[in-house]
PDB file of C-alpha atoms in Angstrom:
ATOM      1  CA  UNK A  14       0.101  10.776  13.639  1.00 74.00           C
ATOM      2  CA  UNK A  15       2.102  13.991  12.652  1.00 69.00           C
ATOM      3  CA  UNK A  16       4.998  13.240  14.367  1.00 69.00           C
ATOM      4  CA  UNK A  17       5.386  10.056  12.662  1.00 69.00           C
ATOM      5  CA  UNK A  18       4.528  12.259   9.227  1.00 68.00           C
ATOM      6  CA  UNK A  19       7.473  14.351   9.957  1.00 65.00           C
ATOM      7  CA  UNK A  20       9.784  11.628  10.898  1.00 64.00           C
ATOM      8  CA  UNK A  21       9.046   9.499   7.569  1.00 63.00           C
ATOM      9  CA  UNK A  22       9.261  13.258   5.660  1.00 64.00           C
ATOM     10  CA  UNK A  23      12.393  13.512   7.318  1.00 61.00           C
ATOM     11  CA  UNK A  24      14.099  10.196   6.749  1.00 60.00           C
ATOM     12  CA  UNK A  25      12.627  10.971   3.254  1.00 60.00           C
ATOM     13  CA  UNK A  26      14.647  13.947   2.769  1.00 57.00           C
ATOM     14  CA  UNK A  27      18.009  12.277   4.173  1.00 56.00           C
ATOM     15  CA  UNK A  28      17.514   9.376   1.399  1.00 55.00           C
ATOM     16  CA  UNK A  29      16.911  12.107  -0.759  1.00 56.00           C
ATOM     17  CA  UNK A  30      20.094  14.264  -0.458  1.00 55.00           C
ATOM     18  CA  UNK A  31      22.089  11.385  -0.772  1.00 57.00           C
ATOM     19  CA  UNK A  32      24.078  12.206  -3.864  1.00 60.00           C
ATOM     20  CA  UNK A  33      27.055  10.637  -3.963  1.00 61.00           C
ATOM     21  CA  UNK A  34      30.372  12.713  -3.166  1.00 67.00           C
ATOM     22  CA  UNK A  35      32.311  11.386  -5.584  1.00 70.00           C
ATOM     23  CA  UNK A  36      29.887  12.969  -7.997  1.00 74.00           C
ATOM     24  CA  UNK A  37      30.968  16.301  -7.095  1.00 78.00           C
ATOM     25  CA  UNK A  38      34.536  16.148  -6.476  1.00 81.00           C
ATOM     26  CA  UNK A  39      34.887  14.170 -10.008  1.00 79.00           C
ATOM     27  CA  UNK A  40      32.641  17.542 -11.575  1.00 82.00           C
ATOM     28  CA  UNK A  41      35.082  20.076  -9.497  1.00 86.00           C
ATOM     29  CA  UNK A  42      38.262  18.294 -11.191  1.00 85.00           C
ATOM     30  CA  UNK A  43      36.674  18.024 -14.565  1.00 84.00           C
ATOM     31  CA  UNK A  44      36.097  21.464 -14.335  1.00 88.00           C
ATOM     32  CA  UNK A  45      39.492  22.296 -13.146  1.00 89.00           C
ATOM     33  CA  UNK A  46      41.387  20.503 -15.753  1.00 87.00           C
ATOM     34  CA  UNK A  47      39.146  22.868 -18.558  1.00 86.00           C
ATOM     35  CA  UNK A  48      39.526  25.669 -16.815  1.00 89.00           C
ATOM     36  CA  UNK A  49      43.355  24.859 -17.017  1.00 91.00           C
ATOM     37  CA  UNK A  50      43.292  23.858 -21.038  1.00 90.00           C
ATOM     38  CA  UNK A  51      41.874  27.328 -21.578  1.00 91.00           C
ATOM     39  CA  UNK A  52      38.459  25.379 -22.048  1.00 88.00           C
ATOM     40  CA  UNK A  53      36.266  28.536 -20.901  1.00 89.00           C
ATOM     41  CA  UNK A  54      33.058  28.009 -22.787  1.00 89.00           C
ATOM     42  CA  UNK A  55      32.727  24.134 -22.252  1.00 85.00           C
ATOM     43  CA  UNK A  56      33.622  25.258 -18.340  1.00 87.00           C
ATOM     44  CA  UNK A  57      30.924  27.750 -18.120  1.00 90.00           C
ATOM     45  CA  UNK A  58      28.621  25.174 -19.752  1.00 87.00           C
ATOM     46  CA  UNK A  59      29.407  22.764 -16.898  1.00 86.00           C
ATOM     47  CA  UNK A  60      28.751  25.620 -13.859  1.00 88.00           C
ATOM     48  CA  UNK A  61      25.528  26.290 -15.255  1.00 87.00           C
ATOM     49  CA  UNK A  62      24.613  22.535 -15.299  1.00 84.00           C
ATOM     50  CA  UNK A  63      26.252  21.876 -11.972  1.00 84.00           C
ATOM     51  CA  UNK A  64      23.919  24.873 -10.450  1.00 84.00           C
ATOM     52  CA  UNK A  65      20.831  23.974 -12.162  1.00 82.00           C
ATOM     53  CA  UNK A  66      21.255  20.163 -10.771  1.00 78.00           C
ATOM     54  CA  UNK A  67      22.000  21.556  -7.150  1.00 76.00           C
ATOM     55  CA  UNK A  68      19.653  24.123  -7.256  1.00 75.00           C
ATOM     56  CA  UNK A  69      16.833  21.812  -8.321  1.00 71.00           C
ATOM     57  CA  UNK A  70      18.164  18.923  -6.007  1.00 65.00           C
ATOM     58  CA  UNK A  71      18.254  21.144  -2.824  1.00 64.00           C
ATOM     59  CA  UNK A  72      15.196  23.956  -2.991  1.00 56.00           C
ATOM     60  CA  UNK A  73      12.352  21.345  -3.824  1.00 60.00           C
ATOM     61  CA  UNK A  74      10.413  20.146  -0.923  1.00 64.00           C
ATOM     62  CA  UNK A  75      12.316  16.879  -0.275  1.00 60.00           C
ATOM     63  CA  UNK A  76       8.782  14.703   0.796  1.00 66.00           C
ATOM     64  CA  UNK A  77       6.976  16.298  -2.367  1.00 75.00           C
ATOM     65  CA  UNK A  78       6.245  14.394  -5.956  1.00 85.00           C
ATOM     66  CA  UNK A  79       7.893  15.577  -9.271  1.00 87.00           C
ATOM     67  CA  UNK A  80       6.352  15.248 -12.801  1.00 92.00           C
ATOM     68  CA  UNK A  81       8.148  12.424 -14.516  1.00 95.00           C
ATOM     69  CA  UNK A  82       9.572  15.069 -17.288  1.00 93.00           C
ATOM     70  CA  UNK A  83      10.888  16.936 -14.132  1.00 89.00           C
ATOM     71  CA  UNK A  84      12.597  13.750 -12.369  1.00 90.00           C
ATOM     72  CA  UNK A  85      13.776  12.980 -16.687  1.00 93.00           C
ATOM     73  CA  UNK A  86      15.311  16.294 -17.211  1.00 88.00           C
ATOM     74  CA  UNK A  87      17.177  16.446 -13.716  1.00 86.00           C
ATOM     75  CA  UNK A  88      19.055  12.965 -14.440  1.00 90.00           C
ATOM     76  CA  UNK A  89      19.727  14.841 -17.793  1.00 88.00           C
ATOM     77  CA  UNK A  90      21.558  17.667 -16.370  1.00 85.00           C
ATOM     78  CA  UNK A  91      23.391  14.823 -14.285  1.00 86.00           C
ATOM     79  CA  UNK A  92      24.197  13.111 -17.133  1.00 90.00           C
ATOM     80  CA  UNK A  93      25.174  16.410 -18.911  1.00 87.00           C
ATOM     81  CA  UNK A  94      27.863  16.786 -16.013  1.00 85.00           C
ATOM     82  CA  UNK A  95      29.197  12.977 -16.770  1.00 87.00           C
ATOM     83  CA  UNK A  96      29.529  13.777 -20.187  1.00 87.00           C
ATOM     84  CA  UNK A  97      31.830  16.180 -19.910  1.00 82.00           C
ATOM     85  CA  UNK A  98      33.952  14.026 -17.676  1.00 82.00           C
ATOM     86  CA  UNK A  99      34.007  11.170 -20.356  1.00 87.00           C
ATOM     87  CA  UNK A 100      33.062  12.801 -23.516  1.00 84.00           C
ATOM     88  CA  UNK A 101      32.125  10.233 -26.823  1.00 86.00           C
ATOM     89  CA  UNK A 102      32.659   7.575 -24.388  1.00 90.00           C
ATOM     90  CA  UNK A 103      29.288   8.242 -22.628  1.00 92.00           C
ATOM     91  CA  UNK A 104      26.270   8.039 -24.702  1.00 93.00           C
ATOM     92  CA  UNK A 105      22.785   8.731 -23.794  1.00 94.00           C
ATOM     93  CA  UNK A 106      19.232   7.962 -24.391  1.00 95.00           C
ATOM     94  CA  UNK A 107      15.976   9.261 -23.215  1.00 95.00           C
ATOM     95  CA  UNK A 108      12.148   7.194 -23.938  1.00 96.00           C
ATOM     96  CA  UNK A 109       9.608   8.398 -21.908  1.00 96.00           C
ATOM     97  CA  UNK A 110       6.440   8.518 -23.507  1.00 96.00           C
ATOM     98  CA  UNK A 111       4.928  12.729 -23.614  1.00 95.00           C
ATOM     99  CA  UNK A 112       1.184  11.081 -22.210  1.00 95.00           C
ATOM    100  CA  UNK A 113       3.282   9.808 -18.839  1.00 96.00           C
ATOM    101  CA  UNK A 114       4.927  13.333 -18.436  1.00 95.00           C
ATOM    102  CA  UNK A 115       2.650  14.372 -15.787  1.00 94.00           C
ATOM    103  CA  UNK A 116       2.984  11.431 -13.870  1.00 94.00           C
ATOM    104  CA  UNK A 117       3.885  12.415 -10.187  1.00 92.00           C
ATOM    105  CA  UNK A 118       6.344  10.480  -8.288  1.00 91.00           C
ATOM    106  CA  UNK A 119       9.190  10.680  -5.231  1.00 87.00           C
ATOM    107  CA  UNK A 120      11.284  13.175  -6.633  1.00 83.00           C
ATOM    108  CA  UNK A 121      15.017  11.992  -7.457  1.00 82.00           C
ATOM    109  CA  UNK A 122      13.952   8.172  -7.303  1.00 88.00           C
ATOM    110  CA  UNK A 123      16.225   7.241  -9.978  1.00 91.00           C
ATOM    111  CA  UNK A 124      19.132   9.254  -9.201  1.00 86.00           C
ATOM    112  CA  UNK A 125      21.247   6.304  -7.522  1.00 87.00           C
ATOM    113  CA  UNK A 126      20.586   4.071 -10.613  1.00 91.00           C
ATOM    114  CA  UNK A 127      21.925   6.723 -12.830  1.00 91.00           C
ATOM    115  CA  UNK A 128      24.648   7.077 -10.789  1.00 86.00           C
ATOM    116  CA  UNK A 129      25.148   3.279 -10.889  1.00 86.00           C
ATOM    117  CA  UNK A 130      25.201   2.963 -14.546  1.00 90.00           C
ATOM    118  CA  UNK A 131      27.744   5.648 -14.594  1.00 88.00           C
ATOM    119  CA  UNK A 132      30.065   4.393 -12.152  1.00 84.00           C
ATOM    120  CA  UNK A 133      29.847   1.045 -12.847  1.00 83.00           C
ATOM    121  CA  UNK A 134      28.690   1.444 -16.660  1.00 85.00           C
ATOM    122  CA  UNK A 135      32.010   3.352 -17.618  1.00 85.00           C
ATOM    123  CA  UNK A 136      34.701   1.657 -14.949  1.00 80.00           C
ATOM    124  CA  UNK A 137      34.088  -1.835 -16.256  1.00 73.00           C
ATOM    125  CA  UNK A 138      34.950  -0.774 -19.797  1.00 77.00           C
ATOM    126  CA  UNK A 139      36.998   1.195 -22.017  1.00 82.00           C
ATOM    127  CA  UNK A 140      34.457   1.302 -24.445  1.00 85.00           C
ATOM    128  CA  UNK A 141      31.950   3.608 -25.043  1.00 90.00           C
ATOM    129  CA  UNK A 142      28.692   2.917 -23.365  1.00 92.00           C
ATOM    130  CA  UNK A 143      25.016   3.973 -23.424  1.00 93.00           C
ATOM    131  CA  UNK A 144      22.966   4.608 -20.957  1.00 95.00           C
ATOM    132  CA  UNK A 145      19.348   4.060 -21.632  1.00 95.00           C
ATOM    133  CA  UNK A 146      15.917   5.781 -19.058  1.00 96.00           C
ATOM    134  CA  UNK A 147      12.837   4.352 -20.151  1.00 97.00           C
ATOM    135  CA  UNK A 148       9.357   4.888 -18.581  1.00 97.00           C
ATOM    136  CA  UNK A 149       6.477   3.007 -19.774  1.00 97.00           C
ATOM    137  CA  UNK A 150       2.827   1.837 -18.346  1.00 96.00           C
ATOM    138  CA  UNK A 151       1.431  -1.159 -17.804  1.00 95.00           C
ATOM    139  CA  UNK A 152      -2.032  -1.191 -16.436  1.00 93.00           C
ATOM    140  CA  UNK A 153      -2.168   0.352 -13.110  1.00 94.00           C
ATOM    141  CA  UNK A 154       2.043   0.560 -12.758  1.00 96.00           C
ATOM    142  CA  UNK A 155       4.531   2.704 -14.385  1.00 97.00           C
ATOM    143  CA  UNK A 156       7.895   1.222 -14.745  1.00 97.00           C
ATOM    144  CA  UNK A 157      11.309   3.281 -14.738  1.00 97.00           C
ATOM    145  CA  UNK A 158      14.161   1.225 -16.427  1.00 97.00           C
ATOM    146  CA  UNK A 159      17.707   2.554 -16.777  1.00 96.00           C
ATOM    147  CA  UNK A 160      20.491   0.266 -18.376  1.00 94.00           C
ATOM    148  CA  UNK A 161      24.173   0.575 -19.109  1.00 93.00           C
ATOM    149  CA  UNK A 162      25.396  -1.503 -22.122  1.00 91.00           C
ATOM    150  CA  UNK A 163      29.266  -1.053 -23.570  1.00 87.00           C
ATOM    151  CA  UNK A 164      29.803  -0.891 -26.665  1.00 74.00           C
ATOM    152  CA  UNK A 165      32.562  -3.582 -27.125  1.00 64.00           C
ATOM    153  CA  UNK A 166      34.595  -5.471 -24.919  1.00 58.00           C
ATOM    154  CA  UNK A 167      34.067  -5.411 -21.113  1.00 53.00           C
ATOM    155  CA  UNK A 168      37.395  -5.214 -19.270  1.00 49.00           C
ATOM    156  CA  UNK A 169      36.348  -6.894 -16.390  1.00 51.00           C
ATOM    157  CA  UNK A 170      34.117  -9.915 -17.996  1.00 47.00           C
ATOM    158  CA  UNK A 171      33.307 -11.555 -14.546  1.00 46.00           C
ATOM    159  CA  UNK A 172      33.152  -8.561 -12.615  1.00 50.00           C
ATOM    160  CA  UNK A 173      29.480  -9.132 -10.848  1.00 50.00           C
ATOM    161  CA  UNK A 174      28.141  -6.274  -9.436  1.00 54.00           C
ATOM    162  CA  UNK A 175      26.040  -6.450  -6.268  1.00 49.00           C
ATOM    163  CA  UNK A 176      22.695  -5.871  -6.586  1.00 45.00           C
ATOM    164  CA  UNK A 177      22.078  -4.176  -3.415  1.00 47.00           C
ATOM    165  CA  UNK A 178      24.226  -1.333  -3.276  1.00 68.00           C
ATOM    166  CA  UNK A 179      23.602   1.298  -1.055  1.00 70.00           C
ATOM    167  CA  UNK A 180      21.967   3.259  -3.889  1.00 76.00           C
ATOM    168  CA  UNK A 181      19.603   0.521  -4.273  1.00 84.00           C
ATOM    169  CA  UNK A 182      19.143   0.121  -0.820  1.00 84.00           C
ATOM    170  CA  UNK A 183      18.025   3.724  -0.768  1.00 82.00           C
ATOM    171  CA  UNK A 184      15.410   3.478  -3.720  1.00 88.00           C
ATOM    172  CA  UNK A 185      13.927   0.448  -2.062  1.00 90.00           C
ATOM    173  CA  UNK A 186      14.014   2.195   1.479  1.00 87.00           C
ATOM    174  CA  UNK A 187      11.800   4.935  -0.146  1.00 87.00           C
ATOM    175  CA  UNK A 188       9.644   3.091  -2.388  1.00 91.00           C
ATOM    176  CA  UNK A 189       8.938   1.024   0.466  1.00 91.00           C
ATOM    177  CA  UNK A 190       7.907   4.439   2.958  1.00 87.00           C
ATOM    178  CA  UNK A 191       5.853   5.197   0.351  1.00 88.00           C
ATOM    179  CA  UNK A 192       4.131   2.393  -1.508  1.00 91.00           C
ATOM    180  CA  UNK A 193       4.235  -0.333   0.794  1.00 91.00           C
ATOM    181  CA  UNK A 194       4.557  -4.046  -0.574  1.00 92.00           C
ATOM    182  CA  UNK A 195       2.907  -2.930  -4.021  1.00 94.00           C
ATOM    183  CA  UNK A 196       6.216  -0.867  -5.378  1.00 95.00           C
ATOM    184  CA  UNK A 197       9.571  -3.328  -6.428  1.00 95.00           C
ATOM    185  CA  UNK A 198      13.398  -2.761  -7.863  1.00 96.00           C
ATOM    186  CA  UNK A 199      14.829  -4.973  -9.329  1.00 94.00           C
ATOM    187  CA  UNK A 200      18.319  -5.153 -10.862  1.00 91.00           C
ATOM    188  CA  UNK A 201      20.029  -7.909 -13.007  1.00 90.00           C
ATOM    189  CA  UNK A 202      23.112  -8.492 -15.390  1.00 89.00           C
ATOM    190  CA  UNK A 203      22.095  -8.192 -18.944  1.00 88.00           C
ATOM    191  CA  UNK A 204      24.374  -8.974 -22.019  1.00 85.00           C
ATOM    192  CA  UNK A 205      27.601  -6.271 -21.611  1.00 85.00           C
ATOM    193  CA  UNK A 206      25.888  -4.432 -18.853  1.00 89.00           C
ATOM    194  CA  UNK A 207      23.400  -4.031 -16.066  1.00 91.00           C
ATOM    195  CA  UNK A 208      19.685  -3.017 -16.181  1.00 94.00           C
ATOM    196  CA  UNK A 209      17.591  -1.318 -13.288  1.00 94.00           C
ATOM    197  CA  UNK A 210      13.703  -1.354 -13.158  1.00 96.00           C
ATOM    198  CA  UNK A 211      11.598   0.712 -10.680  1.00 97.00           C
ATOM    199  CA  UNK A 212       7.304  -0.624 -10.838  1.00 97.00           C
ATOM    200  CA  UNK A 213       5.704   1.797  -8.489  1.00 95.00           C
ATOM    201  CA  UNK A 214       1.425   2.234  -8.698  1.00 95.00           C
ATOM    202  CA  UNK A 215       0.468   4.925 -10.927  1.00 90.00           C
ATOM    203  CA  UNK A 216      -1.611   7.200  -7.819  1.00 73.00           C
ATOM    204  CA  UNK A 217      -4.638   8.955  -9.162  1.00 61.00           C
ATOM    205  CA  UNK A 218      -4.624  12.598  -8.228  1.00 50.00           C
ATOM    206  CA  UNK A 219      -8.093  12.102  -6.531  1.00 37.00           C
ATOM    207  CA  UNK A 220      -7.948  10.535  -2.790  1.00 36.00           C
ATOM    208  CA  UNK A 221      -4.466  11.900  -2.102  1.00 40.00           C
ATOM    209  CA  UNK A 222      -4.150  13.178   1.009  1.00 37.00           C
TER     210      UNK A 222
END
């Protein structure tokens, strides 16, 4: 009934807002340290990305859907923020196909894997490393696939990361509200890195309620 509406909207939000801490504190000292070097314009660059991800993060209705070229250009902006943390050592790549732009889906559903392949992308490694979000369709499902690959040597070879972090704990806790059974993440080592995919059903506007 509506009360149990409002409570999955609810929990919906909470998994939403999740954005990890570190995220921001690592931003503020970033911005600190150009603000120190004299760096104004790359500073003022930063604010207005930091902003624009908050205020897009925090107005939206959390239990609403997002076009995909919304959900795209909001892990940009976070990305844009990581850059200027790491510089040439973070490189990245967008391939999402302009006829799956309108898709609608959970809004900020692949915010924890970006955040993954950040923190775990660029602190096993001195080396540069890409980051790659693809979106493609198969049938009936859309899949979202984000890797990080380095660029050279890993420093930590046999470092295995966990594949159920609480990040992907939180994408699965949502898909699962949402699509039942039919939605999946899964996450594997690939060669010098780690790859993410999200297969959710592709909803036809028509019959939502």
């Amino acid at each position: 009934g509506e009360a149990e509406a409002a409570a999955r909207d609810a929990r919906l939000a909470m998994l939403r807002l999740q954005v990890d801490p570190h995220f921001l504190f690592n931003a503020l000292n970033a911005l600190s340290s150009m603000v120190a070097c004299g760096e104004t314009k790359a500073a003022g660059a930063m604010i207005r990305d930091l902003a624009a991800f908050f205020r897009t993060g925090l107005v939206e209705d959390p239990a609403a859907d997002v076009n995909l070229a919304d959900e795209v250009e909001f892990q940009r902006l976070y990305l844009a923020i990581e850059q200027a943390r790491y510089g040439e050592r973070l490189r990245v790549a967008v391939d999402v196909p302009a006829k799956l732009h309108a898709v609608k889906l959970p809004s900020l559903l692949l915010q924890p894997l970006i955040e993954n392949a950040v923190k775990h992308g660029l602190g096993g490694t001195t080396a540069p490393v890409l980051i790659k979000v693809r979106a493609w369709q198969d049938g009936a499902m859309l899949h979202l696939n984000v890797t990080d690959c380095s660029h050279g040597r890993l420093a930590m070879p046999d470092a295995r990361r966990p594949s159920t972090g609480i990040g992907l704990a939180n994408v699965r806790a949502r898909l699962a509200a949402r699509f039942g059974p039919t939605a999946t993440l899964t996450a594997r080592p690939i060669q010098d890195g780690w790859s993410s995919t999200i297969t959710l059903p592709l909803e036809p506007e028509a019959g939502r309620g």
